[in-house]
Amino acid sequence: MRFVTLALAALPLPALAETYTVTSSPTAVTVYSGYAMVTREVSVDVEAGAHEVVLPDLPQWVDAGSLRVSVAGAQLGSTRLRTDALPPQPDRDSEAVIAAKARIERAELALRDLDDRILDASLAAKAAEARLAFLTGIAAKDDLPASPETLAGLGQMIEAQTLAATQAQLASQRAARAIAEDRKDLEREVEDARASLVALTPPAEPKALLALSVAAQTAGSVTATISYPANASWEPTYDVLLETGDSAALTLRRAALVYQRSGENWEDVALTLSTLAPTEQVLPSELFPPMLRFEDPEAQAKLEMQRNSLSADMAGAPSPVMEMASAPQPNFDGPGVSYSLPNPISIAQNAEGARVELDELSFDARVFARAVPARDRTAFRMAEATNASLEPLLAASTAQLFVDGALVGRSSFDAVPAGGEIMQAFGPIEDLRLRYAVLDRSAGDRGLISRSNARTEEVRMTIENLANAPWDIEVMEAIPYSEQDDLVIEWTSTPTAAAENVDDRRGLIQWDISLDAGATQEITVEQVIRWPDGMVLR
């Protein structure tokens, strides 16, 4: 579509062969994490020579520094973005908007015609009412005929006419009510038609004008592609399905929730979702080597006393501020993955979140139970699988959890790199009951002054399998740890623990047990803690 806009003559443009003004709208969008790149593509047939291609309808907030333009079929000279003092633009409604306005007009005409029919049906009632009033007036007159025959005839006439008028009045009222029954449907049709137009036409936003200077060697079609950043985001969401049985499997049904606040509707755009995060940290963090020093505790105590005896003036002085290096922010480290939707999609700005179904990934899984008797009263079903896909699994704030087709709960989902381990909980196992009992806890005293410098403790953890099937169970317990040589922590357990410092977490102990149906397992842990005389255990 080509328009020669006389108003553009007011722009400070160089002498050109012709100016082509074309309307545009988003045609493709790539959405990243907290960021989107919107693309518009326009085509126009030009003659050979230098021309100006003008797009008058870009969002006003588009930044010239982040705007990117490419041209096919001609050589791009310069681009100029104007955000103020724009020439007036003619109305150019899309086909959908034109259809919505026509629907409103039809609905309003139908409602008006219905009201006319109701009035037509009511006319007979008004006429009958007037006739009744006239007849009533005749019957009330004082100068009625004296002749009995004439008076009887007049009475019969009044009776017959009153009956006919009343019947006509009632029939007219019934007809009007019958016609009016359709009014609610027509009113709803008018409301729906107006709502459709509102959905297609967001509040008018200020526009920017983009002028492209192009030079075509020969006559033909010139295609301009314009890209600019916009406010949008997407996040993954999962349905995590665990199938138990002889061959346990973990299936991730992946989808994406897309939100856009770009100030314009996206109508039938080609949508691409990217796992890259252009707005996140792009530079490596800077390290600041720490400076260590040791101090005499007695000298430090004296210094503290001196500080406490400072004058009120000094105490009220502002404290020095230590410059701290900002902590590095989490950043996804890995190759970006893009998902291109096979069909166009429309997403209204600020009005809706679009759910886009992606795909399913299935992995072989190991199903077991995890028990924390010190905190929980039941064990929890766990599934472990390896991400055998070639792409990372992004973290999600919401994931619905299913076991053998039944919804068991909702949870978050942690990010898993390609080849990494997936560990997901699937709710409590009521048939695996846990008990935790402290059997013995004591402190010993030594010296002339009673100072506790030793502590012993014995606990017993009980796991009972009330199910009719065996379970593999990982039992977890926390043992104190120390970084001081003089603080000695010794512990033993029956049976012996399978692993210490699980997942590189100091003091975290794990037992691996296989518990038959109806069986009970006890685990006892004894610990002895010793520290120097005169010290206090924290």
Coordinates of C-alpha atoms in Angstrom, one line a residue:
M1 CA 0.0 0.0 0.0
R2 CA 1.4 3.4 -1.0
F3 CA 0.5 6.9 0.0
V4 CA 2.0 10.2 -1.0
T5 CA 1.7 12.3 2.0
L6 CA 1.7 16.1 1.3
A7 CA 2.2 16.8 5.0
L8 CA 5.6 15.2 4.8
A9 CA 6.7 18.1 2.7
A10 CA 7.1 20.0 6.0
L11 CA 9.8 17.6 7.1
P12 CA 13.4 18.7 6.5
L13 CA 14.0 16.0 3.9
P14 CA 16.5 16.1 1.0
A15 CA 15.2 16.3 -2.6
L16 CA 14.0 12.8 -3.4
A17 CA 12.3 11.2 -6.4
E18 CA 9.2 10.1 -4.4
T19 CA 8.1 9.5 -0.8
Y20 CA 6.3 6.3 0.1
T21 CA 4.3 6.2 3.4
V22 CA 3.5 2.7 4.5
T23 CA 1.7 1.4 7.6
S24 CA 3.3 -1.3 9.6
S25 CA 2.6 -3.6 12.6
P26 CA 4.7 -6.2 14.4
T27 CA 5.2 -9.3 12.3
A28 CA 7.7 -11.3 14.4
V29 CA 8.8 -11.2 18.0
T30 CA 11.6 -12.9 19.9
V31 CA 11.0 -13.0 23.6
Y32 CA 13.9 -13.4 26.0
S33 CA 13.9 -13.4 29.8
G34 CA 12.6 -10.0 30.7
Y35 CA 13.1 -8.5 27.2
A36 CA 11.8 -8.9 23.7
M37 CA 12.9 -7.9 20.2
V38 CA 10.0 -6.8 18.0
T39 CA 10.3 -6.9 14.2
R40 CA 8.2 -5.1 11.6
E41 CA 8.5 -5.8 7.9
V42 CA 7.1 -3.6 5.1
S43 CA 7.4 -3.8 1.3
V44 CA 6.8 -1.2 -1.3
D45 CA 7.3 -1.1 -5.1
V46 CA 9.5 1.8 -6.2
E47 CA 11.0 3.2 -9.3
A48 CA 14.8 3.4 -9.9
G49 CA 16.4 6.2 -8.0
A50 CA 16.5 7.7 -4.5
H51 CA 13.4 7.6 -2.4
E52 CA 12.1 8.1 1.1
V53 CA 10.2 5.3 2.8
V54 CA 8.3 6.6 5.8
L55 CA 6.7 4.5 8.6
P56 CA 4.5 6.8 10.6
D57 CA 3.2 4.4 13.3
L58 CA 6.1 3.2 15.4
P59 CA 5.7 3.4 19.2
Q60 CA 6.9 6.7 20.5
W61 CA 9.2 5.1 23.1
V62 CA 11.4 3.4 20.5
D63 CA 15.0 4.4 21.1
A64 CA 17.0 5.5 18.1
G65 CA 20.2 3.9 19.6
S66 CA 18.6 0.4 19.8
L67 CA 16.7 0.6 16.6
R68 CA 18.0 -1.7 13.8
V69 CA 17.0 -1.4 10.1
S70 CA 17.9 -3.5 7.1
V71 CA 16.7 -3.1 3.5
A72 CA 16.5 -5.6 0.7
G73 CA 16.1 -4.5 -2.9
A74 CA 17.8 -1.1 -2.4
Q75 CA 20.7 0.5 -0.6
L76 CA 19.9 2.1 2.8
G77 CA 21.3 5.6 3.2
S78 CA 20.2 7.1 6.5
T79 CA 17.4 6.6 9.0
R80 CA 15.8 9.4 11.0
L81 CA 13.4 8.8 13.9
R82 CA 11.0 11.6 14.9
T83 CA 9.0 11.4 18.1
D84 CA 7.4 14.9 18.1
A85 CA 5.7 17.3 15.8
L86 CA 4.4 14.6 13.5
P87 CA 2.2 15.3 10.5
P88 CA -1.4 14.1 10.8
Q89 CA -2.0 10.5 9.7
P90 CA -5.2 9.2 8.0
D91 CA -7.2 6.5 9.8
R92 CA -6.1 3.1 8.5
D93 CA -8.2 0.5 10.3
S94 CA -7.3 -3.1 9.9
E95 CA -9.8 -5.6 8.4
A96 CA -10.6 -6.9 11.9
V97 CA -11.3 -3.4 13.2
I98 CA -13.5 -2.6 10.2
A99 CA -15.4 -5.8 10.8
A100 CA -15.8 -5.0 14.5
K101 CA -17.2 -1.5 13.7
A102 CA -19.6 -3.0 11.2
R103 CA -20.8 -5.5 13.8
I104 CA -21.5 -2.7 16.2
E105 CA -23.4 -0.8 13.6
R106 CA -25.5 -3.9 12.7
A107 CA -26.2 -4.6 16.3
E108 CA -27.3 -1.0 17.1
L109 CA -29.5 -1.0 14.0
A110 CA -31.2 -4.2 15.0
L111 CA -31.8 -2.8 18.5
R112 CA -33.3 0.4 17.1
D113 CA -35.6 -1.6 14.8
L114 CA -36.7 -3.7 17.7
D115 CA -37.6 -0.5 19.7
D116 CA -39.6 0.7 16.7
R117 CA -41.5 -2.5 16.6
I118 CA -42.2 -2.2 20.3
L119 CA -43.6 1.3 19.8
D120 CA -45.7 0.1 16.8
A121 CA -47.2 -2.7 18.9
S122 CA -47.9 -0.2 21.7
L123 CA -49.9 2.2 19.5
A124 CA -52.9 -0.1 19.5
A125 CA -52.8 -0.2 23.3
K126 CA -52.7 3.6 23.4
A127 CA -55.7 3.9 21.0
A128 CA -57.7 1.4 23.1
E129 CA -56.9 3.3 26.2
A130 CA -58.2 6.5 24.6
R131 CA -61.4 4.7 23.5
L132 CA -61.9 3.4 27.0
A133 CA -61.5 6.9 28.4
F134 CA -64.1 8.2 25.9
L135 CA -66.6 5.4 26.7
T136 CA -66.1 6.0 30.4
G137 CA -66.8 9.7 29.8
I138 CA -70.1 8.9 28.0
A139 CA -71.3 6.7 30.8
A140 CA -70.7 9.4 33.3
K141 CA -72.6 12.2 31.6
D142 CA -75.7 13.6 33.3
D143 CA -77.7 14.2 30.1
L144 CA -78.2 10.6 29.0
P145 CA -81.3 9.8 26.9
A146 CA -84.5 9.3 29.0
S147 CA -86.0 6.7 26.7
P148 CA -85.4 3.2 28.0
E149 CA -84.9 1.8 24.6
T150 CA -82.3 4.4 23.6
L151 CA -80.6 4.1 27.0
A152 CA -80.4 0.3 26.7
G153 CA -78.9 0.6 23.2
L154 CA -76.4 3.0 24.4
G155 CA -75.4 0.7 27.3
Q156 CA -75.0 -2.2 24.9
M157 CA -72.8 -0.1 22.7
I158 CA -70.7 1.0 25.6
E159 CA -70.4 -2.5 26.9
A160 CA -69.4 -3.9 23.5
Q161 CA -67.0 -1.1 22.7
T162 CA -65.4 -1.3 26.2
L163 CA -64.9 -5.1 25.7
A164 CA -63.4 -4.6 22.3
A165 CA -61.1 -1.8 23.5
T166 CA -59.9 -3.8 26.5
Q167 CA -59.2 -6.8 24.4
A168 CA -57.3 -4.7 21.9
Q169 CA -55.3 -3.1 24.7
L170 CA -54.4 -6.4 26.2
A171 CA -53.5 -7.9 22.8
S172 CA -51.3 -4.9 22.1
Q173 CA -49.5 -5.1 25.4
R174 CA -48.9 -8.9 24.9
A175 CA -47.5 -8.2 21.4
A176 CA -45.2 -5.5 22.8
R177 CA -43.9 -7.8 25.6
A178 CA -43.3 -10.6 23.1
I179 CA -41.2 -8.3 20.9
A180 CA -39.3 -6.9 23.9
E181 CA -38.2 -10.4 24.9
D182 CA -35.5 -10.2 22.2
R183 CA -34.2 -6.9 23.5
K184 CA -31.8 -8.5 26.1
D185 CA -30.2 -10.6 23.4
L186 CA -29.7 -7.5 21.1
E187 CA -28.3 -5.5 24.0
R188 CA -25.8 -8.3 24.7
E189 CA -24.9 -8.4 21.1
V190 CA -24.2 -4.6 21.1
E191 CA -22.0 -5.0 24.3
D192 CA -20.1 -7.9 22.8
A193 CA -19.5 -6.0 19.6
R194 CA -18.1 -3.0 21.5
A195 CA -16.0 -5.3 23.6
S196 CA -14.5 -6.8 20.5
L197 CA -13.6 -3.4 19.1
V198 CA -12.0 -2.4 22.4
A199 CA -9.9 -5.6 22.4
L200 CA -8.7 -4.8 18.9
T201 CA -8.0 -1.1 19.5
P202 CA -6.0 -0.5 22.7
P203 CA -5.8 3.1 23.9
A204 CA -4.1 5.3 21.3
E205 CA -0.4 5.7 22.2
P206 CA 1.8 8.5 20.9
K207 CA 3.6 7.5 17.7
A208 CA 7.0 8.0 16.3
L209 CA 7.9 8.5 12.6
L210 CA 10.8 6.6 11.0
A211 CA 12.1 7.9 7.6
L212 CA 14.4 5.7 5.6
S213 CA 16.5 7.1 2.7
V214 CA 16.9 4.4 0.1
A215 CA 18.5 4.2 -3.4
A216 CA 17.2 1.6 -5.8
Q217 CA 19.3 0.7 -8.9
T218 CA 16.3 -0.6 -10.7
A219 CA 12.6 -0.5 -10.3
G220 CA 11.2 -3.3 -8.1
S221 CA 10.1 -4.2 -4.6
V222 CA 12.0 -2.9 -1.6
T223 CA 11.6 -4.6 1.8
A224 CA 12.5 -2.9 5.0
T225 CA 12.9 -4.8 8.3
I226 CA 12.8 -2.8 11.5
S227 CA 13.6 -4.2 14.9
Y228 CA 13.5 -2.6 18.3
P229 CA 13.4 -3.8 22.0
A230 CA 10.2 -4.0 23.9
N231 CA 9.0 -4.8 27.4
A232 CA 8.0 -8.5 27.5
S233 CA 8.9 -11.7 29.2
W234 CA 8.3 -15.4 29.3
E235 CA 8.8 -18.1 31.9
P236 CA 8.6 -21.9 31.6
T237 CA 6.0 -24.0 33.4
Y238 CA 5.9 -27.7 33.7
D239 CA 3.7 -30.7 34.3
V240 CA 5.9 -33.3 35.9
L241 CA 4.5 -36.7 35.5
L242 CA 5.9 -39.7 37.3
E243 CA 4.9 -43.2 36.2
T244 CA 5.8 -45.8 38.7
G245 CA 5.9 -49.6 38.2
D246 CA 8.5 -51.9 36.8
S247 CA 9.9 -49.3 34.5
A248 CA 9.6 -45.9 36.2
A249 CA 9.7 -42.9 33.9
L250 CA 9.7 -39.1 34.5
T251 CA 8.0 -37.0 31.9
L252 CA 8.2 -33.2 31.6
R253 CA 5.4 -31.6 29.7
R254 CA 6.7 -28.2 29.0
A255 CA 4.9 -25.0 28.3
A256 CA 5.7 -21.2 28.3
L257 CA 3.8 -18.3 29.8
V258 CA 4.3 -15.2 27.7
Y259 CA 3.5 -11.7 28.9
Q260 CA 4.0 -8.4 27.0
R261 CA 3.8 -4.8 28.1
S262 CA 5.0 -3.2 24.9
G263 CA 2.2 -0.7 24.5
E264 CA 0.9 -2.3 21.3
N265 CA -1.0 -5.5 20.5
W266 CA 0.7 -8.3 18.7
E267 CA -1.6 -9.6 16.0
D268 CA -0.7 -12.9 14.2
V269 CA 3.1 -12.5 14.9
A270 CA 5.7 -15.2 14.4
L271 CA 6.8 -15.8 18.0
T272 CA 10.2 -17.2 19.1
L273 CA 11.1 -17.9 22.7
S274 CA 14.8 -17.8 23.6
T275 CA 16.5 -19.0 26.8
L276 CA 19.1 -16.3 26.5
A277 CA 19.0 -13.4 28.9
P278 CA 20.5 -10.2 27.1
T279 CA 19.5 -8.1 30.1
E280 CA 21.5 -10.2 32.6
Q281 CA 25.2 -9.8 33.6
V282 CA 27.5 -9.8 30.6
L283 CA 30.8 -9.0 32.3
P284 CA 32.7 -11.3 34.7
S285 CA 32.7 -10.2 38.3
E286 CA 35.8 -8.5 39.8
L287 CA 37.6 -10.2 42.7
F288 CA 38.9 -8.3 45.7
P289 CA 41.5 -10.4 47.6
P290 CA 40.6 -10.3 51.4
M291 CA 43.1 -8.9 53.8
L292 CA 43.5 -11.1 57.0
R293 CA 45.0 -10.2 60.3
F294 CA 45.0 -11.6 63.8
E295 CA 44.5 -9.7 67.1
D296 CA 45.3 -10.1 70.8
P297 CA 42.0 -10.8 72.4
E298 CA 43.0 -9.0 75.6
A299 CA 44.0 -5.9 73.6
Q300 CA 40.8 -6.2 71.7
A301 CA 38.9 -6.2 75.0
K302 CA 40.7 -3.1 76.2
L303 CA 39.9 -1.4 72.9
E304 CA 36.3 -2.2 73.3
M305 CA 36.3 -0.7 76.8
Q306 CA 37.9 2.5 75.4
R307 CA 35.3 2.7 72.7
N308 CA 32.5 2.4 75.2
S309 CA 33.9 5.3 77.3
L310 CA 33.9 7.7 74.4
S311 CA 32.2 11.0 74.9
A312 CA 28.6 11.5 73.8
D313 CA 29.8 13.8 71.0
M314 CA 32.0 11.1 69.6
A315 CA 29.3 8.5 70.1
G316 CA 27.0 10.6 68.0
A317 CA 29.4 11.0 65.1
P318 CA 28.6 9.1 62.0
S319 CA 30.2 5.7 61.6
P320 CA 32.6 5.1 58.7
V321 CA 31.1 3.3 55.7
M322 CA 33.1 0.3 54.3
E323 CA 33.0 0.0 50.5
M324 CA 31.9 -3.5 49.6
A325 CA 32.0 -5.1 46.2
S326 CA 28.6 -5.9 44.8
A327 CA 27.7 -9.5 45.0
P328 CA 27.5 -11.3 41.6
Q329 CA 24.0 -11.9 40.4
P330 CA 22.9 -15.4 39.3
N331 CA 23.4 -15.9 35.6
F332 CA 22.5 -18.8 33.4
D333 CA 25.7 -20.3 32.0
G334 CA 25.1 -22.4 28.9
P335 CA 24.1 -22.3 25.3
G336 CA 20.9 -20.5 24.4
V337 CA 17.9 -22.5 23.1
S338 CA 15.2 -21.0 20.9
Y339 CA 11.6 -22.3 20.4
S340 CA 9.9 -21.1 17.3
L341 CA 6.1 -21.5 17.2
P342 CA 4.8 -23.2 14.1
N343 CA 1.7 -20.9 13.9
P344 CA 1.2 -17.2 14.3
I345 CA -0.1 -16.0 17.7
S346 CA -1.9 -12.8 19.0
I347 CA -1.2 -11.4 22.4
A348 CA -2.8 -8.3 23.7
Q349 CA -0.6 -5.9 25.7
N350 CA -1.2 -5.6 29.5
A351 CA -4.3 -7.8 29.2
E352 CA -3.4 -11.4 29.1
G353 CA -0.8 -14.1 29.5
A354 CA -0.5 -16.5 26.7
R355 CA 0.3 -20.2 27.4
V356 CA 2.3 -21.8 24.7
E357 CA 2.7 -25.5 24.7
L358 CA 6.2 -26.7 23.8
D359 CA 7.0 -30.4 24.0
E360 CA 7.5 -33.4 26.2
L361 CA 10.7 -35.0 27.4
S362 CA 10.8 -38.4 29.0
F363 CA 13.6 -40.0 31.1
D364 CA 14.1 -43.3 32.9
A365 CA 13.7 -42.6 36.6
R366 CA 14.7 -44.1 39.9
V367 CA 11.9 -43.9 42.5
F368 CA 12.7 -44.0 46.2
A369 CA 11.7 -42.5 49.5
R370 CA 13.5 -39.8 51.5
A371 CA 13.0 -39.7 55.2
V372 CA 14.0 -36.9 57.6
P373 CA 12.8 -38.3 61.0
A374 CA 14.1 -35.2 62.9
R375 CA 11.6 -33.0 61.1
D376 CA 8.9 -35.0 59.4
R377 CA 6.4 -37.7 60.4
T378 CA 6.2 -39.4 57.0
A379 CA 8.8 -40.1 54.2
F380 CA 8.4 -38.4 50.8
R381 CA 8.4 -39.9 47.4
M382 CA 11.4 -38.9 45.3
A383 CA 12.3 -39.4 41.6
E384 CA 15.8 -39.1 40.2
A385 CA 16.6 -38.9 36.5
T386 CA 19.3 -37.7 34.1
N387 CA 18.6 -34.9 31.7
A388 CA 19.6 -36.9 28.6
S389 CA 18.4 -34.1 26.3
L390 CA 20.8 -31.8 24.6
E391 CA 19.4 -28.7 26.2
P392 CA 19.2 -27.2 29.7
L393 CA 15.9 -27.3 31.6
L394 CA 15.1 -23.8 32.9
A395 CA 13.9 -23.1 36.4
A396 CA 10.2 -22.6 36.8
S397 CA 8.3 -21.1 39.7
T398 CA 5.3 -23.4 39.2
A399 CA 5.2 -27.0 38.3
Q400 CA 2.2 -29.4 38.7
L401 CA 3.2 -32.8 40.0
F402 CA 1.4 -36.0 38.9
V403 CA 1.9 -39.6 40.1
D404 CA 0.4 -42.3 37.8
G405 CA -2.0 -39.7 36.4
A406 CA -3.1 -38.2 39.8
L407 CA -2.4 -34.6 40.7
V408 CA -0.4 -34.7 44.0
G409 CA 0.7 -31.1 44.4
R410 CA 2.5 -28.1 43.1
S411 CA 6.1 -27.1 43.5
S412 CA 8.9 -25.1 41.9
F413 CA 11.3 -26.7 39.5
D414 CA 15.1 -26.2 39.7
A415 CA 17.2 -25.5 36.7
V416 CA 19.0 -28.6 35.3
P417 CA 21.9 -28.4 32.8
A418 CA 22.1 -30.7 29.9
G419 CA 23.4 -34.1 31.3
G420 CA 22.6 -33.0 34.9
E421 CA 20.6 -34.8 37.5
I422 CA 16.9 -34.1 38.0
M423 CA 15.7 -34.6 41.6
Q424 CA 12.0 -34.0 42.2
A425 CA 9.8 -34.7 45.2
F426 CA 6.2 -35.9 44.7
G427 CA 4.6 -35.5 48.1
P428 CA 4.4 -37.6 51.3
I429 CA 4.1 -41.4 51.5
E430 CA 1.6 -41.9 54.3
D431 CA 2.5 -45.6 54.6
L432 CA 6.1 -44.8 55.6
R433 CA 5.8 -43.5 59.2
L434 CA 8.7 -41.9 61.0
R435 CA 9.5 -41.4 64.7
Y436 CA 12.4 -39.5 66.3
A437 CA 13.3 -40.0 70.0
V438 CA 16.1 -38.5 72.1
L439 CA 17.2 -41.4 74.4
D440 CA 19.9 -39.7 76.4
R441 CA 21.3 -36.2 76.7
S442 CA 23.7 -35.1 79.5
A443 CA 26.4 -32.6 80.3
G444 CA 29.5 -33.3 82.5
D445 CA 31.1 -31.0 85.0
R446 CA 34.7 -30.7 85.9
G447 CA 36.9 -28.4 88.1
L448 CA 36.3 -26.4 91.3
I449 CA 33.9 -24.1 89.5
S450 CA 31.2 -26.0 87.6
R451 CA 31.8 -25.5 83.9
S452 CA 30.2 -27.8 81.4
N453 CA 32.7 -28.9 78.8
A454 CA 31.2 -32.1 77.4
R455 CA 27.9 -33.2 76.0
T456 CA 26.6 -36.6 75.0
E457 CA 23.4 -37.4 73.1
E458 CA 21.8 -40.5 71.8
V459 CA 18.8 -40.5 69.4
R460 CA 16.8 -43.2 67.8
M461 CA 15.1 -42.9 64.4
T462 CA 12.4 -45.4 63.6
I463 CA 11.0 -46.0 60.0
E464 CA 7.9 -48.2 59.7
N465 CA 6.6 -49.5 56.3
L466 CA 2.9 -50.0 56.5
A467 CA 2.6 -50.4 52.7
N468 CA 2.1 -53.7 50.9
A469 CA 5.3 -53.2 48.9
P470 CA 9.0 -52.7 49.7
W471 CA 10.6 -49.3 49.6
D472 CA 14.2 -48.1 49.1
I473 CA 14.6 -45.3 51.6
E474 CA 17.3 -42.6 52.1
V475 CA 17.3 -41.6 55.7
M476 CA 18.9 -38.2 56.5
E477 CA 20.2 -36.8 59.8
A478 CA 22.3 -33.7 60.7
I479 CA 25.4 -34.1 62.9
P480 CA 27.1 -30.9 64.4
Y481 CA 30.4 -30.0 62.8
S482 CA 33.2 -27.7 63.9
E483 CA 36.1 -25.7 62.3
Q484 CA 38.0 -25.5 65.7
D485 CA 40.6 -28.1 66.5
D486 CA 39.8 -27.9 70.3
L487 CA 36.1 -28.6 69.7
V488 CA 36.0 -32.4 69.3
I489 CA 32.8 -34.0 67.9
E490 CA 32.7 -37.8 67.8
W491 CA 29.7 -39.8 66.6
T492 CA 28.7 -43.4 65.8
S493 CA 25.6 -45.0 64.4
T494 CA 23.9 -48.4 64.2
P495 CA 23.7 -49.4 61.4
T496 CA 26.7 -47.6 59.9
A497 CA 25.9 -44.6 57.7
A498 CA 26.2 -45.0 53.9
A499 CA 27.5 -41.5 53.3
E500 CA 28.8 -38.4 55.1
N501 CA 28.8 -34.8 54.0
V502 CA 26.1 -35.5 51.4
D503 CA 26.0 -33.1 48.5
D504 CA 29.1 -31.4 50.1
R505 CA 27.1 -30.3 53.0
R506 CA 29.2 -30.8 56.2
G507 CA 27.5 -32.8 58.9
L508 CA 24.7 -34.2 56.7
I509 CA 24.6 -38.0 57.0
Q510 CA 22.7 -40.5 55.0
W511 CA 21.6 -44.2 55.4
D512 CA 20.4 -46.3 52.5
I513 CA 17.9 -48.9 53.6
S514 CA 15.6 -51.3 51.9
L515 CA 12.4 -51.9 53.9
D516 CA 10.1 -54.7 53.2
A517 CA 6.3 -54.4 53.5
G518 CA 5.3 -54.4 57.1
A519 CA 8.9 -54.1 58.4
T520 CA 10.4 -51.6 60.8
Q521 CA 14.0 -50.2 60.9
E522 CA 15.7 -48.5 63.8
I523 CA 18.8 -46.3 63.5
T524 CA 20.6 -45.0 66.6
V525 CA 23.1 -42.2 66.6
E526 CA 25.4 -41.4 69.5
Q527 CA 27.5 -38.3 69.7
V528 CA 30.0 -36.9 72.1
I529 CA 31.1 -33.3 72.1
R530 CA 34.1 -31.9 74.1
W531 CA 35.6 -28.4 74.3
P532 CA 38.2 -26.7 76.5
D533 CA 37.5 -25.7 80.1
G534 CA 36.1 -22.2 80.6
M535 CA 34.7 -22.0 77.1
V536 CA 31.0 -21.8 76.2
L537 CA 29.6 -24.0 73.4
R538 CA 27.7 -22.0 70.8

